[in-house]
XYZ file of C-alpha atoms in Angstrom:
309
model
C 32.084 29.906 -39.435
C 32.684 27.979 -36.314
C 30.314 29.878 -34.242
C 27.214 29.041 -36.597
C 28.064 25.468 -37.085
C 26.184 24.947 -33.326
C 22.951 26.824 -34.880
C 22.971 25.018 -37.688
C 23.540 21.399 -36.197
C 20.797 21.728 -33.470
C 18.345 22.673 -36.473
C 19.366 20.185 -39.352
C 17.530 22.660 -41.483
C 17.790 23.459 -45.187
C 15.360 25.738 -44.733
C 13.180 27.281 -42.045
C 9.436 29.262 -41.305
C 9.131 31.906 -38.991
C 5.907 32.220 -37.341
C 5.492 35.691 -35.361
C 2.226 35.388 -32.873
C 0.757 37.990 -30.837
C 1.141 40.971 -33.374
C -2.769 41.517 -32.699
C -1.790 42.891 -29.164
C 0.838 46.038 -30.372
C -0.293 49.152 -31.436
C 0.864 49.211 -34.806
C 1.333 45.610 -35.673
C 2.079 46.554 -40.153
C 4.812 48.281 -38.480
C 6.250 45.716 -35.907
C 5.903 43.243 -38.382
C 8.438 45.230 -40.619
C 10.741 45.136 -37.698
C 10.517 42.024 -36.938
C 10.414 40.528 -40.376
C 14.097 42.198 -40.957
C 15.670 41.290 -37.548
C 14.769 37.413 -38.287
C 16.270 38.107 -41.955
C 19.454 39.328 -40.868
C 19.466 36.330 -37.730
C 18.533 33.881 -40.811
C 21.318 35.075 -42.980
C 24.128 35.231 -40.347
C 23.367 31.268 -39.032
C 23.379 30.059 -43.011
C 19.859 29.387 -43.055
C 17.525 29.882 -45.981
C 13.768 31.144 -44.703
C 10.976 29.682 -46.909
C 8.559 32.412 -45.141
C 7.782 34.358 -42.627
C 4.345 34.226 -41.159
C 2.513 37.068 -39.090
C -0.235 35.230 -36.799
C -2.622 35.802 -33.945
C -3.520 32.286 -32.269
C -6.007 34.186 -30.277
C -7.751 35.464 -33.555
C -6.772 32.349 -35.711
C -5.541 35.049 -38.494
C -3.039 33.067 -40.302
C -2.791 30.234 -39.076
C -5.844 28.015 -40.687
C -6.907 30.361 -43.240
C -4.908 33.043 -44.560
C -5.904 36.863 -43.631
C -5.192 39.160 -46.400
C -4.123 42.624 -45.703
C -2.929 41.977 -42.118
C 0.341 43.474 -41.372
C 0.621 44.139 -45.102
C 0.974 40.223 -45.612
C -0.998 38.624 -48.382
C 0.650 35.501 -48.226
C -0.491 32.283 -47.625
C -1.745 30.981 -44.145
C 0.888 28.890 -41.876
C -0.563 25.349 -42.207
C -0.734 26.077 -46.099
C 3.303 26.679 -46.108
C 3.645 23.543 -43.619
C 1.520 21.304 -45.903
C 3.538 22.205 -49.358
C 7.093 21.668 -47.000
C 8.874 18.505 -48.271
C 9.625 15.741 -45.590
C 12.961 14.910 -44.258
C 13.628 11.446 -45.732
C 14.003 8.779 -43.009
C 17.778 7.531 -42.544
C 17.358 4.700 -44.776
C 20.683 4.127 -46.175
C 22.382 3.336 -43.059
C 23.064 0.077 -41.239
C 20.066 -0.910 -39.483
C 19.380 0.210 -35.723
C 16.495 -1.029 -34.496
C 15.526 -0.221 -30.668
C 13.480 -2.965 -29.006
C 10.068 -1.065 -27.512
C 8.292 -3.871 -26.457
C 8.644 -7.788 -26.371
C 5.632 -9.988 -27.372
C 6.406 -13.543 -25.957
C 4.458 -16.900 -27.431
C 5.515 -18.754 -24.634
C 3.169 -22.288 -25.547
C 4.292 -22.350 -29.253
C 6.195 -25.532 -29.537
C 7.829 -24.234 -32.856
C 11.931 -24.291 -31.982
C 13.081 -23.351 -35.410
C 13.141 -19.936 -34.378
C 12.829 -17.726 -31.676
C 9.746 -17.667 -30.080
C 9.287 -14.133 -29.557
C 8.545 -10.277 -31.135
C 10.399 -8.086 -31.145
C 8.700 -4.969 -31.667
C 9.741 -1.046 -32.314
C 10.464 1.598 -34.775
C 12.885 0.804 -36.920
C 15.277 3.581 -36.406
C 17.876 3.552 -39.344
C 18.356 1.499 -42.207
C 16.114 -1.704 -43.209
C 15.091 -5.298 -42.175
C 13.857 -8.187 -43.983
C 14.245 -11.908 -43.242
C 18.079 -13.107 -43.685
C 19.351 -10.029 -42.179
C 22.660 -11.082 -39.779
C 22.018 -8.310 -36.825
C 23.465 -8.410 -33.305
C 21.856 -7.842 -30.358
C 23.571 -4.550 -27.706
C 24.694 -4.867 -25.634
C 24.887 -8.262 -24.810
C 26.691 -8.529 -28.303
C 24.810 -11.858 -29.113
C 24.651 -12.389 -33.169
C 21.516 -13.552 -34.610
C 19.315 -13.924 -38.059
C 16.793 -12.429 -38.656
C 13.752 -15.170 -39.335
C 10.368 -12.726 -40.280
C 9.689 -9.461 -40.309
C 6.014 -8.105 -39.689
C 4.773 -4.957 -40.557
C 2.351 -2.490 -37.671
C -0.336 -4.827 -38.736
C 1.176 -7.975 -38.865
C 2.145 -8.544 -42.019
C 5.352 -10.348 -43.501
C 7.467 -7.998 -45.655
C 10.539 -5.650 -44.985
C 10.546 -2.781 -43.014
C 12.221 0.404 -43.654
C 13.469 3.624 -41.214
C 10.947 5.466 -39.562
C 8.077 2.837 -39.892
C 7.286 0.191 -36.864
C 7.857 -3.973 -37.055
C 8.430 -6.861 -35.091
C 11.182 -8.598 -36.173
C 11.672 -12.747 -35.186
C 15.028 -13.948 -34.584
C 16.166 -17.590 -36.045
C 16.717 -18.085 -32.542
C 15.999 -17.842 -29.005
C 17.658 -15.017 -28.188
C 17.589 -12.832 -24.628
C 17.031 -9.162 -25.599
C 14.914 -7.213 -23.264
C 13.085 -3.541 -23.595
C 15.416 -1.196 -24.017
C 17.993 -3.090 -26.091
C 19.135 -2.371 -29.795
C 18.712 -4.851 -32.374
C 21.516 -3.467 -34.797
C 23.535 -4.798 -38.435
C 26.127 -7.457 -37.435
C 29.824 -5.995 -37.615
C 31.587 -6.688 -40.880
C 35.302 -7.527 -41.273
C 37.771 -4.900 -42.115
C 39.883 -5.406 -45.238
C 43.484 -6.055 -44.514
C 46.173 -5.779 -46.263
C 47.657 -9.141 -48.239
C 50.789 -9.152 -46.069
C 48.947 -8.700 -43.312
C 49.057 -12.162 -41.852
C 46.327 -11.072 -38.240
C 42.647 -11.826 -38.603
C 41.153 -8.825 -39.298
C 39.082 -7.163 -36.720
C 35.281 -7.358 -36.979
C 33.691 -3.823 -37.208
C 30.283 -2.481 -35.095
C 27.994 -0.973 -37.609
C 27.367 1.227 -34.180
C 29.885 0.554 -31.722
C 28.690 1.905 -28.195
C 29.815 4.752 -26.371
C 30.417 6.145 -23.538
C 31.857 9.765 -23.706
C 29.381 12.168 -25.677
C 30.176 15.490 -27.123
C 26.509 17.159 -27.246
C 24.101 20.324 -27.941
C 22.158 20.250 -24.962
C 19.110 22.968 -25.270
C 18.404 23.134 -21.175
C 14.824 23.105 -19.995
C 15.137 22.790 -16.289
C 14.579 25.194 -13.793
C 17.893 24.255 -12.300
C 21.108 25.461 -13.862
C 23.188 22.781 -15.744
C 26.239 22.531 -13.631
C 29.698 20.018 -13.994
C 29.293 17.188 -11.642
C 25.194 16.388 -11.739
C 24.226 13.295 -12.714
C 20.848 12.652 -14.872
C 18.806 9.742 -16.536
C 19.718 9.411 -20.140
C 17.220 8.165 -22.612
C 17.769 6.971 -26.061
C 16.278 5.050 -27.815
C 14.161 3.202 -24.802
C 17.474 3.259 -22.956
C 18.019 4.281 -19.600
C 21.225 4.828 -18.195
C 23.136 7.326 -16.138
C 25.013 10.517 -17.315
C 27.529 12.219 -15.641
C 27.793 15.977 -16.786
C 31.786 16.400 -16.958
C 31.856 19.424 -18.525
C 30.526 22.318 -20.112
C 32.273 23.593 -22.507
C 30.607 26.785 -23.628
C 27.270 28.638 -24.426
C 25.649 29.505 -27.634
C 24.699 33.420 -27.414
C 21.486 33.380 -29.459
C 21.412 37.048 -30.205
C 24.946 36.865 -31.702
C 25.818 33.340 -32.248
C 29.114 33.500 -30.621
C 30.406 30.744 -28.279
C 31.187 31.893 -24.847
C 33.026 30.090 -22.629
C 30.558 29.478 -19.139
C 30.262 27.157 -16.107
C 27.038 26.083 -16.527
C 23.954 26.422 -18.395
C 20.935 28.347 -17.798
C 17.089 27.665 -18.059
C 16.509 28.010 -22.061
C 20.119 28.242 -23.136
C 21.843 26.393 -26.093
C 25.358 25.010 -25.067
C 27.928 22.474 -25.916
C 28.813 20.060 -23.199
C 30.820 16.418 -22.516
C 28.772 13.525 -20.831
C 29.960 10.758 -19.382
C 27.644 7.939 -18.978
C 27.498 4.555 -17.178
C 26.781 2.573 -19.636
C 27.846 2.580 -23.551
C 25.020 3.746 -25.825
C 25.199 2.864 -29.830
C 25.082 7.015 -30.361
C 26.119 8.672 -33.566
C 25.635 12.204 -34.683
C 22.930 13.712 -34.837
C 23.704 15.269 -38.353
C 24.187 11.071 -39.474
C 21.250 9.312 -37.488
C 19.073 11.662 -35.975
C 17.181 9.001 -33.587
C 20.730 7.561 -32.944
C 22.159 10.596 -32.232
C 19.316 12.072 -29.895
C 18.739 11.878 -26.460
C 17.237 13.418 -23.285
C 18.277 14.022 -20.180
C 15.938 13.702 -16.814
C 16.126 14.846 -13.566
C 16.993 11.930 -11.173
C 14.866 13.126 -8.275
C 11.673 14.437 -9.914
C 12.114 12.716 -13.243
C 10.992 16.273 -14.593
C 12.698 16.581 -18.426
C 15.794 18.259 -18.445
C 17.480 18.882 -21.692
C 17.550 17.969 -24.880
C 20.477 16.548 -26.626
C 21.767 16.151 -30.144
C 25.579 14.386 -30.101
C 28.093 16.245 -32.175
């Protein structure tokens, strides 16, 4: 249903592990654990998510969380690092056009080498791939490019796939600064054959500027219409302008309530305007695209996270 879809999209979970701590403090933890074990069933079930396990701990004791404790609140299952270690990854987003945000900017200004750019470009490649002879484009300044070499985190010439770092050389000088996106160059749309315009060229992330987000709020100060915060993504700052908010996630039911602003530690959906386009996507297509946080502007304390629906 509607109402779960929030749950669900701010976890981008097939499945889940519940870890209960402090069940070394109650009375009768065998017994609290049975409570607790059903309540997180029933919460698991209703939000469409499959548990792998559920995990009774003490991080004071260590029980169950290094080495499994048989017997304790009736649980002879395995530890919690054993279930996190046998957990398959989440694959990086390697099938998508490449987004590449610039970290850091390694310049070789004696080289006297002009057939190609003269500097490094270096980061984490975000989504997709790069190898030498890919066209990309450079946001926001929107220059195009080649790309001349690709190095691996230890220098190395080959091709470099999501979620691993490179430095990527450009078959030109180019100016791209920290905080820039090296990103596939647009392709042209098909047209039709009587269809006598040049057809438009296409960002493989065009930028935006009005976001539709989960924000889980962190700050002490309530999320209110009108503030204005430092967005980063990527290594991106720019302002953003909270226009709205458009409701809050109850947690114990998963309903959507309609509110004026968001507390410390609540889930909500609100509408950001920022100052500058961002190449964003959703979070459910490109998670690092499709990620960002939000920082007070006065004591640059972290303010929210946020996942763009």
């Amino acid at each position: 249903t509607r109402r779960h879809s929030l749950l669900a999209h701010l976890l981008r979970v097939h499945s889940l592990v519940f870890a209960v701590n402090k069940l070394d403090a109650v009375q009768d933890p065998q017994l609290a654990w049975k409570h607790i074990q059903g309540a997180l069933a029933a919460f698991a079930q209703a939000a469409g998510i499959t548990v792998r396990a559920t995990v009774p701990v003490s991080a004071l004791k260590g029980w169950n969380v290094v080495d499994a404790k048989p017997g304790w609140c009736g649980y002879e299952g395995p530890s919690l690092l054993q279930i996190l270690e046998l957990l398959p990854n989440t694959p990086a987003d390697t099938g998508l056009p490449l987004a590449f945000p610039v970290q850091w900017v390694e310049k070789f200004s004696s080289s006297s080498d002009t057939s190609q750019g003269r500097r490094v470009f270096w980061g984490r490649v975000a989504a997709g791939s790069v190898q030498p002879g890919s066209a990309v484009q450079v946001f926001p300044s929107g220059q195009l490019a080649t790309v001349a070499q690709v190095l691996d985190h230890a220098r190395r010439p080959t091709a470099v796939g999501a979620g691993e770092s490179a430095g990527i050389i450009l078959d030109r000088e180019v100016d791209v600064s920290r905080g820039d996106w090296i990103v596939a160059a647009p392709t042209q749309a098909a047209v039709a054959e009587d269809d006598f315009d040049a057809p438009a060229a296409l960002p493989a992330w065009p930028g935006q500027r009005e976001i539709n987000a989960t924000v889980a709020w962190m700050d002490n100060e309530p999320l209110v219409a009108g503030r204005v915060y430092w967005a980063l993504h990527g290594h991106r700052w720019v302002k953003a302008k909270v226009r709205r908010v458009v409701h809050r996630l109850d947690i114990n039911t998963l309903a959507e309530e309609d509110a004026q602003q968001l507390e410390p530690n609540a889930i909500g959906h609100v509408e950001l305007l920022l100052q500058e386009p961002l190449p964003a996507a959703p979070f459910s297509q490109a998670r690092v695209l499709g990620s960002l946080i939000l920082v007070d502007t006065a004591s640059n304390a972290t303010a929210g996270a946020v996942l763009v629906n």
